[in-house]
Coordinates of C-alpha atoms in Angstrom, one line a residue:
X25 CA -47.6 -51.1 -40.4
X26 CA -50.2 -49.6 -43.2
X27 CA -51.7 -47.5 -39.7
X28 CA -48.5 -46.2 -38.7
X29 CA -47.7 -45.5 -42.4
X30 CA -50.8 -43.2 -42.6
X31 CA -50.2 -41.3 -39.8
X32 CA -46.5 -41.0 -40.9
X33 CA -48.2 -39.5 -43.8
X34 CA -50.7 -37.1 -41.9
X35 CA -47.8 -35.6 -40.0
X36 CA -45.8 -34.8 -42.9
X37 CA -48.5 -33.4 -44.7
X38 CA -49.8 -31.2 -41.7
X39 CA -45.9 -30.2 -41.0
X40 CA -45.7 -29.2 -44.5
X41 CA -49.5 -26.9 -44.3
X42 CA -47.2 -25.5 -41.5
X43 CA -44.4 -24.7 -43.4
X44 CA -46.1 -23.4 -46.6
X45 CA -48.4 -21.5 -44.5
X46 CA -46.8 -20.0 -42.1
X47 CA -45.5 -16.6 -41.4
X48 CA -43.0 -15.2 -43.9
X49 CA -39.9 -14.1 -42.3
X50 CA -35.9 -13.6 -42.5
X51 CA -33.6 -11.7 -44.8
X52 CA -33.4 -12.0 -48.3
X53 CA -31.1 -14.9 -48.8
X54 CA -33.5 -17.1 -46.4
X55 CA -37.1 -15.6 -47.1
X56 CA -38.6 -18.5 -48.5
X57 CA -37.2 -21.2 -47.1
X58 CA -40.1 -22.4 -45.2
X59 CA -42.2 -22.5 -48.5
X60 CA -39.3 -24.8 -50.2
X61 CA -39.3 -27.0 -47.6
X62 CA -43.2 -26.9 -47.0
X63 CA -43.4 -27.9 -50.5
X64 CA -40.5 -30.7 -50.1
X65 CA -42.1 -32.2 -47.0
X66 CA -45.5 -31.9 -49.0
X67 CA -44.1 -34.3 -51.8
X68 CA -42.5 -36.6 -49.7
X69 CA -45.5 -37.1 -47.9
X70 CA -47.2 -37.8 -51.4
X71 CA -44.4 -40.3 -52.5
X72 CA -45.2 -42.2 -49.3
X73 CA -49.1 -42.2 -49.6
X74 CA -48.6 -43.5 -53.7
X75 CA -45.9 -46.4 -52.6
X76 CA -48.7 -47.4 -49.3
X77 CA -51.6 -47.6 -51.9
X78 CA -50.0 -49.5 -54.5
X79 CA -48.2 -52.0 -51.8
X80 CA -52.4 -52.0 -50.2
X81 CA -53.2 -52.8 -53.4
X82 CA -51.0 -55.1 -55.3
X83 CA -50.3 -58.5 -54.5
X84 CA -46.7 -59.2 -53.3
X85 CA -45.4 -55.7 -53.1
X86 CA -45.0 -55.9 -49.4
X87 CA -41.3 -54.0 -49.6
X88 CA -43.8 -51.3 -51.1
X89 CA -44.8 -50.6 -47.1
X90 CA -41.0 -50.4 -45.8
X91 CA -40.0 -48.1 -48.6
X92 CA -42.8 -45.8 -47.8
X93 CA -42.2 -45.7 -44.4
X94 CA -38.4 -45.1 -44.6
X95 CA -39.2 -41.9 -46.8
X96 CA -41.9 -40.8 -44.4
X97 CA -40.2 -41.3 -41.0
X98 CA -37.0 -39.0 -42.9
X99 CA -38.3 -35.8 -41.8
X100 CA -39.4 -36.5 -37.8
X101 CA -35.9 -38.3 -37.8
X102 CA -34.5 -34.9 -39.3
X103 CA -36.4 -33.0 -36.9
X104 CA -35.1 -35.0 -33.8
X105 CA -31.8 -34.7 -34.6
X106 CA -31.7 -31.2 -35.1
X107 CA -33.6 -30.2 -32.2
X108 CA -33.3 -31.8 -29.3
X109 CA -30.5 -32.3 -26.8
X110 CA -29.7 -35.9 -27.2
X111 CA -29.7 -35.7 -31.3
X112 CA -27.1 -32.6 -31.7
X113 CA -24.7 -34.9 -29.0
X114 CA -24.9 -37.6 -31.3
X115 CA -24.1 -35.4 -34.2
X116 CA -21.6 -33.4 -32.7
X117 CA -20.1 -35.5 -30.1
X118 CA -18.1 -32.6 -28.9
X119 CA -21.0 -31.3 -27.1
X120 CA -20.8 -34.0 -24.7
X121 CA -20.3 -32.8 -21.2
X122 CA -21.2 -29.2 -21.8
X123 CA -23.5 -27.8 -19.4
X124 CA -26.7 -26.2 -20.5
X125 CA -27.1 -22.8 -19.6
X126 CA -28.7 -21.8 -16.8
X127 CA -32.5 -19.7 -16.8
X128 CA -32.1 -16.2 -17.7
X129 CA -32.6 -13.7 -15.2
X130 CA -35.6 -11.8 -14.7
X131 CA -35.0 -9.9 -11.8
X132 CA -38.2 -11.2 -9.9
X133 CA -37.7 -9.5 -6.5
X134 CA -40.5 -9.4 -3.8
X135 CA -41.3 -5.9 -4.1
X136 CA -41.5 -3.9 -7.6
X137 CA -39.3 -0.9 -6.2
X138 CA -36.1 -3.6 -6.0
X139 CA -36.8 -5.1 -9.2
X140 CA -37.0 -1.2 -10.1
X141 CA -33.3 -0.9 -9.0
X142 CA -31.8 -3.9 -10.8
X143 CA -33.1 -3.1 -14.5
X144 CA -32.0 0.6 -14.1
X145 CA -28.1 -0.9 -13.1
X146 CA -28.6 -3.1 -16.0
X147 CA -29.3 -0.5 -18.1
X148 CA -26.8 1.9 -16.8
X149 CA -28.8 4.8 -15.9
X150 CA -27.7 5.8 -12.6
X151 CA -29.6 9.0 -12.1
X152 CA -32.7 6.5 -11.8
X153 CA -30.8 4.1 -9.3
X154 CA -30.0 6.7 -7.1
X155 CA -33.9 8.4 -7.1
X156 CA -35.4 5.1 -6.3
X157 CA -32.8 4.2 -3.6
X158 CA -33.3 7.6 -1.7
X159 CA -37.5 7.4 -2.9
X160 CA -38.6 4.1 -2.9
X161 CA -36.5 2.2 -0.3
X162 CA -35.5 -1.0 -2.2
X163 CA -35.6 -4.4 0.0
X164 CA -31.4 -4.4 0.3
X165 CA -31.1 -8.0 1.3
X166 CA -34.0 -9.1 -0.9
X167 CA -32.7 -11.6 -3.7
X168 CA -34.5 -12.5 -7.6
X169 CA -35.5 -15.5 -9.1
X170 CA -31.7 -17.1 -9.2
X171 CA -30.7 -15.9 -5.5
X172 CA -28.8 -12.7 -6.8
X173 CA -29.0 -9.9 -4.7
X174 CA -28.7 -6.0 -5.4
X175 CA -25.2 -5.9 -4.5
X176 CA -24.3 -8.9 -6.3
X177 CA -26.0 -7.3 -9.3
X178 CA -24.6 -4.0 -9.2
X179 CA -20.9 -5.9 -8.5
X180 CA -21.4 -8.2 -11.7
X181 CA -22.1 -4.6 -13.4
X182 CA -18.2 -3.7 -12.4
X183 CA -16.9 -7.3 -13.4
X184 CA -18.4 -6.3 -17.3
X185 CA -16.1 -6.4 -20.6
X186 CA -14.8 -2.6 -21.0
X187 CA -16.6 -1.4 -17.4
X188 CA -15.6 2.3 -16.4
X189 CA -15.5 4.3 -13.7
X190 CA -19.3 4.8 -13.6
X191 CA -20.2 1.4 -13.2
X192 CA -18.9 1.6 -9.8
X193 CA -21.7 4.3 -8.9
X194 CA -24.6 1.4 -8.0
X195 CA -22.3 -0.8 -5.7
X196 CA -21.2 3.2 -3.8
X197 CA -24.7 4.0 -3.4
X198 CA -26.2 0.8 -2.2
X199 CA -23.4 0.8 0.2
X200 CA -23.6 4.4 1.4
X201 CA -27.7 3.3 1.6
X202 CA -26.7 0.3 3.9
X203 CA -26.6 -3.1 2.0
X204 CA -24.4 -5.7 3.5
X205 CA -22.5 -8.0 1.4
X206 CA -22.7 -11.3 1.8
X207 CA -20.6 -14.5 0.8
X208 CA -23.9 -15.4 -1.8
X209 CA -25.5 -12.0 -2.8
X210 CA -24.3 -12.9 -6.7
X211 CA -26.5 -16.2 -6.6
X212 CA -25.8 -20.2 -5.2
X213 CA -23.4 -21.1 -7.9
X214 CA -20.4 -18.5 -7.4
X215 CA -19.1 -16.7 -4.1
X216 CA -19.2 -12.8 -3.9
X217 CA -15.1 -13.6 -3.2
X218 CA -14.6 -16.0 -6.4
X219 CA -16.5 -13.4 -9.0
X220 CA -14.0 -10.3 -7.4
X221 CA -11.0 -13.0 -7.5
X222 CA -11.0 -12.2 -11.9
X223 CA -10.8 -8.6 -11.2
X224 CA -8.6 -7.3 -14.3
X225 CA -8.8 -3.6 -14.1
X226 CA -9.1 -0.6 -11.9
X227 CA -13.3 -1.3 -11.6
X228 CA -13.0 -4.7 -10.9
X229 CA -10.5 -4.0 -8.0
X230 CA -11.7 -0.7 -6.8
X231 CA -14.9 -3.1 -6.4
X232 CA -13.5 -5.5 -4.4
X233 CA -11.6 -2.7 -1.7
X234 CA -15.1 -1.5 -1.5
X235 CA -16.4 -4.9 -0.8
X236 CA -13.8 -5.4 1.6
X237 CA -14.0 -2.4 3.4
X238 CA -17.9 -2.9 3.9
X239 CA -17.4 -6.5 5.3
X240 CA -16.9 -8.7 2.7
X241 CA -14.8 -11.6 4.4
X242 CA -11.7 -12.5 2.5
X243 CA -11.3 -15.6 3.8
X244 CA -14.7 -17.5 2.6
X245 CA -14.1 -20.6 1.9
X246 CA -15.7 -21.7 -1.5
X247 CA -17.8 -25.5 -1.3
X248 CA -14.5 -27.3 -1.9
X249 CA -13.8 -25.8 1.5
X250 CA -10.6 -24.4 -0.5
X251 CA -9.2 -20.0 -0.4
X252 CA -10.0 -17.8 -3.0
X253 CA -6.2 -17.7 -3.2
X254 CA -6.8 -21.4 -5.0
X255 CA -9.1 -19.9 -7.4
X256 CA -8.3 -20.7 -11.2
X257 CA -8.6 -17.4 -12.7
X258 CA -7.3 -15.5 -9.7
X259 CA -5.6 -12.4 -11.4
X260 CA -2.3 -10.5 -10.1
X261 CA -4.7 -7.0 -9.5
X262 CA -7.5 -9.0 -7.1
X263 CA -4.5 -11.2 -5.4
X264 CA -3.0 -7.5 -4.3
X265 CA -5.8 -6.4 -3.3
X266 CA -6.5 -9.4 -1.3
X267 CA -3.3 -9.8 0.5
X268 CA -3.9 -5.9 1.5
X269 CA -6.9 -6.6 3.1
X270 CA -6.6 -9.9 5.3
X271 CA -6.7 -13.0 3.5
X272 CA -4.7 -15.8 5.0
X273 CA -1.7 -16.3 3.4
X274 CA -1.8 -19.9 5.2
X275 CA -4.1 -21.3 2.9
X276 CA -4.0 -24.7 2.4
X277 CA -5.4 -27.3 0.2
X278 CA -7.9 -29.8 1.9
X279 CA -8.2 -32.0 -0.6
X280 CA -6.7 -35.5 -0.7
X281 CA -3.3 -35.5 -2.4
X282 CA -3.2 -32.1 -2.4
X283 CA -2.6 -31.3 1.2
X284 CA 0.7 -30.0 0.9
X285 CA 0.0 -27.8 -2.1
X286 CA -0.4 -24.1 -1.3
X287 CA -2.1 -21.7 -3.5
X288 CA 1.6 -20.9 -5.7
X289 CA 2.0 -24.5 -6.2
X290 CA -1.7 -24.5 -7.5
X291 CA -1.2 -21.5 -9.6
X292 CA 1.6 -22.8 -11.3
X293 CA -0.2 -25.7 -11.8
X294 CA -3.2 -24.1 -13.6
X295 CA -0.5 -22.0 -15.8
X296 CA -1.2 -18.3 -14.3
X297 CA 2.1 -17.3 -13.5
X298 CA 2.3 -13.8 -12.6
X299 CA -0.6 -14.8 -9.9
X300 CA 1.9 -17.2 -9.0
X301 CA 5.1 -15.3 -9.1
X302 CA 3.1 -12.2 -6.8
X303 CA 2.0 -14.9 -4.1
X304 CA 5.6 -16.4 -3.7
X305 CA 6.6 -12.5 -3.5
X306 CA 4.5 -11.5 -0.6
X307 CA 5.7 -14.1 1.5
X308 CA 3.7 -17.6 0.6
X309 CA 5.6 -20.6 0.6
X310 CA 6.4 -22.3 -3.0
X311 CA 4.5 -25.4 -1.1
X312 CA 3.7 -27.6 2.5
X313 CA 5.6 -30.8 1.6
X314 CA 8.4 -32.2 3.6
X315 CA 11.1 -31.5 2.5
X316 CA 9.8 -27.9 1.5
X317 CA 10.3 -27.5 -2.2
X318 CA 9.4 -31.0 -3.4
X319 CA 5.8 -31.0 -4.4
X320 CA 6.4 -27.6 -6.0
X321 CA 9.5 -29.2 -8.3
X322 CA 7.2 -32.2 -9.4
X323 CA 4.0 -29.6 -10.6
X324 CA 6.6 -27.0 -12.0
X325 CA 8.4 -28.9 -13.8
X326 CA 4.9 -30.5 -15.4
X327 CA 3.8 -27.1 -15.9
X328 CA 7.1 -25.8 -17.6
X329 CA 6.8 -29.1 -19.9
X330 CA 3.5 -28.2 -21.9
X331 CA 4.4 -24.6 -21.2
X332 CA 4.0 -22.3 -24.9
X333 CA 6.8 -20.4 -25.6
X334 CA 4.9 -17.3 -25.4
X335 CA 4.4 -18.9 -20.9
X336 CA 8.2 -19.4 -21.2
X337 CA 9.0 -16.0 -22.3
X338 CA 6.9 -14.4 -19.3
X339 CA 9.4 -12.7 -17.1
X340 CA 6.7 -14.3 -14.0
X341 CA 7.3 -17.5 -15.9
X342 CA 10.8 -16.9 -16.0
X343 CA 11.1 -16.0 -12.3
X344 CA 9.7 -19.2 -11.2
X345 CA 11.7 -21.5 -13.3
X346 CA 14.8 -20.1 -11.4
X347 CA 12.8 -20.3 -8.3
X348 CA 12.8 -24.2 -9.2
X349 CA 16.7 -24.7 -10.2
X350 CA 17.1 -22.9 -6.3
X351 CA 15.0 -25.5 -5.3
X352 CA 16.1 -28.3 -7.0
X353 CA 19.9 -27.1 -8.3
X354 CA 19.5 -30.9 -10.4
X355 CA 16.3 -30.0 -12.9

């Protein structure tokens, strides 16, 4: 107990040299706040060193010991639950089942000249991609550190908050230089298909028709063996362009339970209903089930329930709630 005291001590003590010591830094409201808590650290460490003497010392003050310790193990406690993992769950139990992010990228390629290529699409100058594409000649299918390749770098770049016109010059000149896309050129964790599916504006679908047209496959199946069609966050401007260009519109659901859902009874289901309303439009049926119409009453009818009023005032939304009376003239 009186070891494991001391050393309680020593840490605290060396944690507060640390502190006190250390390099000066951030703005003017937190600019010495390193020293204050140095210098706090510092004096618990000295309350804890007094209270293990005196309990060393005098007869029958044996609490002396527990009280020192409970100061001095304060700050490592402190420092454990602010810091790691396991200690910000257990004070914010929110953060349960919230994935850690992943590495960041550092565009490790095999060769310097494709690395070369991926920080200048990064950074947007596409004078420099062009030059080192025509001068250097990149390693097309190479891929970095996380599996990305060029393409699905330079795609990402179109998929971007506020992306223009420009941004679709890297993906037209790798292209027109010969890179083929394939299903996992934007890394193991998300299909070329399922990143184009969330296409909201003119880039983000002029990207995919360029895709498309150099070979993409609309079809790829994602590891749930389900269509892009089923994707969550497909948007009405990627399912256009999708139907345009090939993809079956005989998707179905493999998984159990769900076999007789097809991808409009999903994306009702999942609350995006102009996705929904377009794929019943072009000719999908509302659902599999026998008799047709069934499973598509039960999920719309769920969906329509925790609806917002803003859903229920979508003319999509709208649309397939009279879609549903056809169906089911009783609801």
């Amino acid at each position: 107990m009186r070891t494991l005291g001391w050393i309680l001590v020593a840490a605290n003590l060396i944690g507060a040299a640390a502190l006190y010591f250390g390099r000066d830094g951030g703005d003017a409201a937190t600019r010495g706040l390193g020293r204050g808590l140095g210098g706090l650290l510092a004096a618990l460490a000295l309350v804890g060193a007094l209270l293990l003497w005196w309990g060393d010392r005098a007869s029958g003050r044996g609490i002396a010991f527990f009280v020192a310790l409970a100061i001095l193990v304060i700050p490592p406690a402190c420092l454990m639950l602010f810091k790691t993992d396991w200690g910000l769950t257990l004070l914010y139990p929110s953060r349960r089942g919230i994935p850690k992010p992943g590495p960041a990228a550092r565009y490790d390629f095999p060769n310097a000249a494709t690395r070369e290529v991926a920080l200048a699409v990064i950074m947007q100058d596409y004078a420099r991609v062009e030059s080192l594409i025509k001068m250097e000649k990149p390693d097309l299918a190479a891929r970095d550190e996380l599996g990305q390749a060029l393409l699905g770098i330079a795609t990402h770049h179109t998929m971007i908050y506020g992306a223009k016109t420009e941004n679709l010059i890297p993906l037209r000149l790798l292209l027109a230089a010969g890179a083929v896309p394939r299903p996992d050129d934007a890394g193991p964790d998300e299909l070329m298909i399922s990143k184009l599916a969330q296409a909201r504006d003119d880039v983000g679908t002029a990207a995919l028709k360029m895709l498309l047209d150099a070979g993409l496959s609309p079809n790829q199946l994602d590891g749930n063996g389900l269509s892009v069609l089923f994707h969550d966050y497909l948007t009405p401007d990627a399912a256009r362009v999708l139907l345009a260009n090939g993809v079956s519109r005989a998707a179905r659901d493999p998984r159990a339970n769900r076999q007789d859902w097809s991808p409009v009874t999903h994306q009702v289901d999942v609350g995006n209903w102009a996705t929904a309303h377009l794929l019943l439009e072009s000719g999908i049926p509302v659902d599999y089930a026998s008799p047709p119409g069934t499973r598509f009453t039960l999920v719309m009818q769920q969906a329509e329930s925790q609806a917002s009023d803003e859903d229920l005032a979508d003319p999509s939304c709208r649309a397939l709630v009279g879609v549903n009376k056809v169906q089911n003239p009783g609801s």
